[in-house]
XYZ file of C-alpha atoms in Angstrom:
227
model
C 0.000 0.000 0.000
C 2.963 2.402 0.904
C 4.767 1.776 -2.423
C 0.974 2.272 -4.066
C 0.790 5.932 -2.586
C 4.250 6.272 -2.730
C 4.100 5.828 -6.841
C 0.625 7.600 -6.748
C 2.440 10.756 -5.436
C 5.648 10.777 -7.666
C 3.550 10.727 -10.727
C 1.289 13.532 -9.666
C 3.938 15.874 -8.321
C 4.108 18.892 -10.100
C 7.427 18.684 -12.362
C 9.668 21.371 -12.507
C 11.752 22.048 -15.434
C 10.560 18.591 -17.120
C 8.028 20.835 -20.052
C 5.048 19.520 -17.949
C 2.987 22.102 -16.383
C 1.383 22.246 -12.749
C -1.948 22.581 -14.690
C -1.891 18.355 -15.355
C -5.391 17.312 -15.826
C -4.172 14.901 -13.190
C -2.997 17.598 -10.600
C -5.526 20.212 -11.117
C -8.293 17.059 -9.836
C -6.233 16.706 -6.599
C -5.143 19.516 -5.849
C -9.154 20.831 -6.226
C -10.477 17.517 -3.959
C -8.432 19.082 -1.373
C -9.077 22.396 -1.065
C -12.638 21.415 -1.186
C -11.953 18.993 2.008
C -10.007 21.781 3.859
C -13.167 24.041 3.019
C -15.873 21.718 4.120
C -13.962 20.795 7.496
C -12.697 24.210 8.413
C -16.770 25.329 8.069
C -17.129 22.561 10.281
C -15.173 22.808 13.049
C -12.818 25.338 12.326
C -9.045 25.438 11.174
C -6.607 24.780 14.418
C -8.966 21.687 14.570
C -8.263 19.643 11.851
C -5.097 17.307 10.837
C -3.716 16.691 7.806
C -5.089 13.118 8.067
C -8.670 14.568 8.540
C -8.151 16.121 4.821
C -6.409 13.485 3.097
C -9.289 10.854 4.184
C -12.129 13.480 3.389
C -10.202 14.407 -0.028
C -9.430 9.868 -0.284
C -6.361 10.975 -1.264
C -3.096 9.560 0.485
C -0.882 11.912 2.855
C 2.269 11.306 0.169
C 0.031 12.655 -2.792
C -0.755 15.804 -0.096
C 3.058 16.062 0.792
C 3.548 16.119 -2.503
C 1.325 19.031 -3.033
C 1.750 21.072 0.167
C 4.221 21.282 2.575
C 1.020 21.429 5.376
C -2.161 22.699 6.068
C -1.125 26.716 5.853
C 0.437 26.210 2.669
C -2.532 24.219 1.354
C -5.330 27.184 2.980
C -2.720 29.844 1.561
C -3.124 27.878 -1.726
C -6.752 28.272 -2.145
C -5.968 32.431 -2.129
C -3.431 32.212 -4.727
C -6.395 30.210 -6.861
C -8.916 32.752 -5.886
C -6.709 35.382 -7.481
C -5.683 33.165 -10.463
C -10.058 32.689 -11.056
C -10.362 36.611 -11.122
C -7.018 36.797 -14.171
C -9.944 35.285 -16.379
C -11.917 38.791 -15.738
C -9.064 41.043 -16.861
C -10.704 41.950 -20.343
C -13.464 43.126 -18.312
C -11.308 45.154 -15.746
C -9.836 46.843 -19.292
C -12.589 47.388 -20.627
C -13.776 49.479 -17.381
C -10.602 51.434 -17.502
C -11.380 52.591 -20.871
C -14.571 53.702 -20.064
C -14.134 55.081 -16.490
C -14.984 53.964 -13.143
C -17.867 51.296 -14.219
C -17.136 49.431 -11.074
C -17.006 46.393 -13.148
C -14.177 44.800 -11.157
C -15.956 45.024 -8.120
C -18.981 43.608 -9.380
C -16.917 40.372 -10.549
C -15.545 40.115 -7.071
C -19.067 39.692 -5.679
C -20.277 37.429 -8.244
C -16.810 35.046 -7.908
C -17.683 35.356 -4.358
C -21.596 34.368 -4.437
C -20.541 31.381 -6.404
C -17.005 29.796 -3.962
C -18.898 31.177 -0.785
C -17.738 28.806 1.571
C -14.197 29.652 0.381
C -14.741 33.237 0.813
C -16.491 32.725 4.338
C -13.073 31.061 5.212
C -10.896 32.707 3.800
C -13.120 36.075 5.392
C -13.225 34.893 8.941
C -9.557 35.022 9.475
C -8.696 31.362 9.579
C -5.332 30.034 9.716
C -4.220 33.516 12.327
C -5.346 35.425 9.779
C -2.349 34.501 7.228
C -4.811 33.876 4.204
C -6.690 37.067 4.847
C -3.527 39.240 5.163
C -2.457 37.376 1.647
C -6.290 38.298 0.084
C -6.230 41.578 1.411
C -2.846 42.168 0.170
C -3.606 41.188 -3.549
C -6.301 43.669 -3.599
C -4.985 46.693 -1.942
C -1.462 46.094 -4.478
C -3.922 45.854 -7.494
C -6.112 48.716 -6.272
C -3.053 51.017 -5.656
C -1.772 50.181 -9.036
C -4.833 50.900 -10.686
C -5.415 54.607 -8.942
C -1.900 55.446 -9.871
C -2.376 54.309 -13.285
C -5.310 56.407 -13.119
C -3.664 59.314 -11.845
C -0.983 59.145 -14.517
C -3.173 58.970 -17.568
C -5.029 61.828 -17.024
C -2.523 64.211 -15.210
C -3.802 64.883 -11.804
C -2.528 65.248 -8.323
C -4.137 63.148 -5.738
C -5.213 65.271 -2.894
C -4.700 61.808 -0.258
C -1.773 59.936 -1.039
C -2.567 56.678 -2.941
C -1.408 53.923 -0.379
C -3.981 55.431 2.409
C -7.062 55.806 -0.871
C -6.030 52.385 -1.430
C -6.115 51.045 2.332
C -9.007 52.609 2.974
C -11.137 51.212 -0.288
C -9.389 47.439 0.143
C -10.841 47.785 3.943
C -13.967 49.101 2.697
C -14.499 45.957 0.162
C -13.424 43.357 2.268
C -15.804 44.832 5.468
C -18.870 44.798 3.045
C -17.488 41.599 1.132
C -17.518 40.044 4.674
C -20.949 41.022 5.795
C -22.225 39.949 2.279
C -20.930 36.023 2.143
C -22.091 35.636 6.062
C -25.106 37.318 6.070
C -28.567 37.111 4.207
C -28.487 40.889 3.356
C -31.066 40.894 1.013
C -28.521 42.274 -1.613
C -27.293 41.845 -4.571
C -23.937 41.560 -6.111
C -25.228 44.015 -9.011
C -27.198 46.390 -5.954
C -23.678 45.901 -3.260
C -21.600 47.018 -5.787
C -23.727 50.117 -6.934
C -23.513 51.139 -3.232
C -19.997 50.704 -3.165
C -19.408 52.499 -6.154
C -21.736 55.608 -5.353
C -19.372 55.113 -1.991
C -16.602 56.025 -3.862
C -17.520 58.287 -6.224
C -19.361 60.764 -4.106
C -18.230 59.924 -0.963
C -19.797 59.350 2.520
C -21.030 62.338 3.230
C -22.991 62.402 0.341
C -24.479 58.969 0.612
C -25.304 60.284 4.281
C -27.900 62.827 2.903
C -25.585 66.110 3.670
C -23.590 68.263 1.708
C -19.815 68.993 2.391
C -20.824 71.971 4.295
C -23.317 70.312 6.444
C -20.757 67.534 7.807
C -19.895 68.020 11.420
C -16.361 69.951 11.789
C -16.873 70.722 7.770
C -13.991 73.061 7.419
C -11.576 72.704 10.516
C -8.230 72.137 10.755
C -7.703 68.130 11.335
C -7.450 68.071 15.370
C -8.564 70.968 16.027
């Protein structure tokens, strides 16, 4: 049985160098039957909880094929991010096409809609598990692409930001991911089309306006910052 798994594993592990691509027919199945176990028994009873073991038998996939894969759980959780990112590459002639024709919010929208349909990966990637190393990795990957994309902005048609880029861009990736949260968790009665319209009219016209008031009516409208 060892030497079974052991072969098993050595002809699924991803060559390197060899011409044969980590996208194997053969490799893409496993790799997927795993990430869907991790998924299924983090939901269940959380990350810190389960063993490699636990995912291999859920997966019925030998620990050597895993090892083979991932170097443990983390990498494997870390893993599903890196695919999350890789789904979204698919949307990029979208994402172009709303740069050409301004802010659409297009790319937001596809984020909700990749989200409605992996929400159990979303809800654990969301919630923080694994200390909060996969979230930190998500988060990342959207505040570097969001930053690149305002300054990109900024460069094409000649203006000065008036709030340096890195805070616009921390402050829209935190603004995504709070409402992203809320959204996969929650029965909000939204949808991805109507949460992204919000989010959009968010950043377009700003709180204040969404609020009701007008610049002048906001509270401190005018005075110095600490003041």
């Amino acid at each position: 049985m060892q030497k079974k798994r052991a072969a098993e594993a050595a002809a699924e592990r991803p060559a390197t160098g060899t011409g044969k691509p980590l996208g194997d027919r053969r490799v893409r199945r496993t790799r997927a039957a795993l990430r869907t176990a991790l998924v299924e028994l983090v939901l269940e009873k959380g990350f810190h909880a389960i063993t490699v073991e636990e995912i291999t038998d859920r997966a019925d996939i030998g620990r050597a094929t895993f090892y083979a894969h991932y170097r443990d759980k983390e990498d494997l959780l870390i893993g599903i991010v890196q695919d999350l990112a890789q789904d979204r590459e698919r949307l990029l002639p979208a994402v172009e096409q709303a740069r050409e024709q301004g802010f659409t919010g297009l790319p937001v929208l596809y984020i909700f809609q990749h989200a409605e349909q992996e929400r159990p990966v979303y809800r654990v990637i969301l919630r923080g598990e694994g200390d909060g190393r996969a979230l930190r990795e998500f988060t990342d990957l959207i505040r570097a692409k969001a930053e690149a994309l305002f300054r990109e902005r900024t460069e094409q048609l000649g203006v000065t930001p008036r709030v340096p880029l890195d805070v616009v861009a921390r402050a829209w990736t935190g603004e995504l991911i709070a409402l992203l949260s809320w959204w996969v968790e929650s029965d909000t009665g939204y949808t991805a089309e109507q949460i992204t319209a919000h989010l959009r009219d968010l950043s377009v016209y700003g709180r204040v306006w969404a609020t009701g008031l007008t610049p002048l009516d906001a509270p401190g409208a005018g005075d110095p910052v600490g003041a």
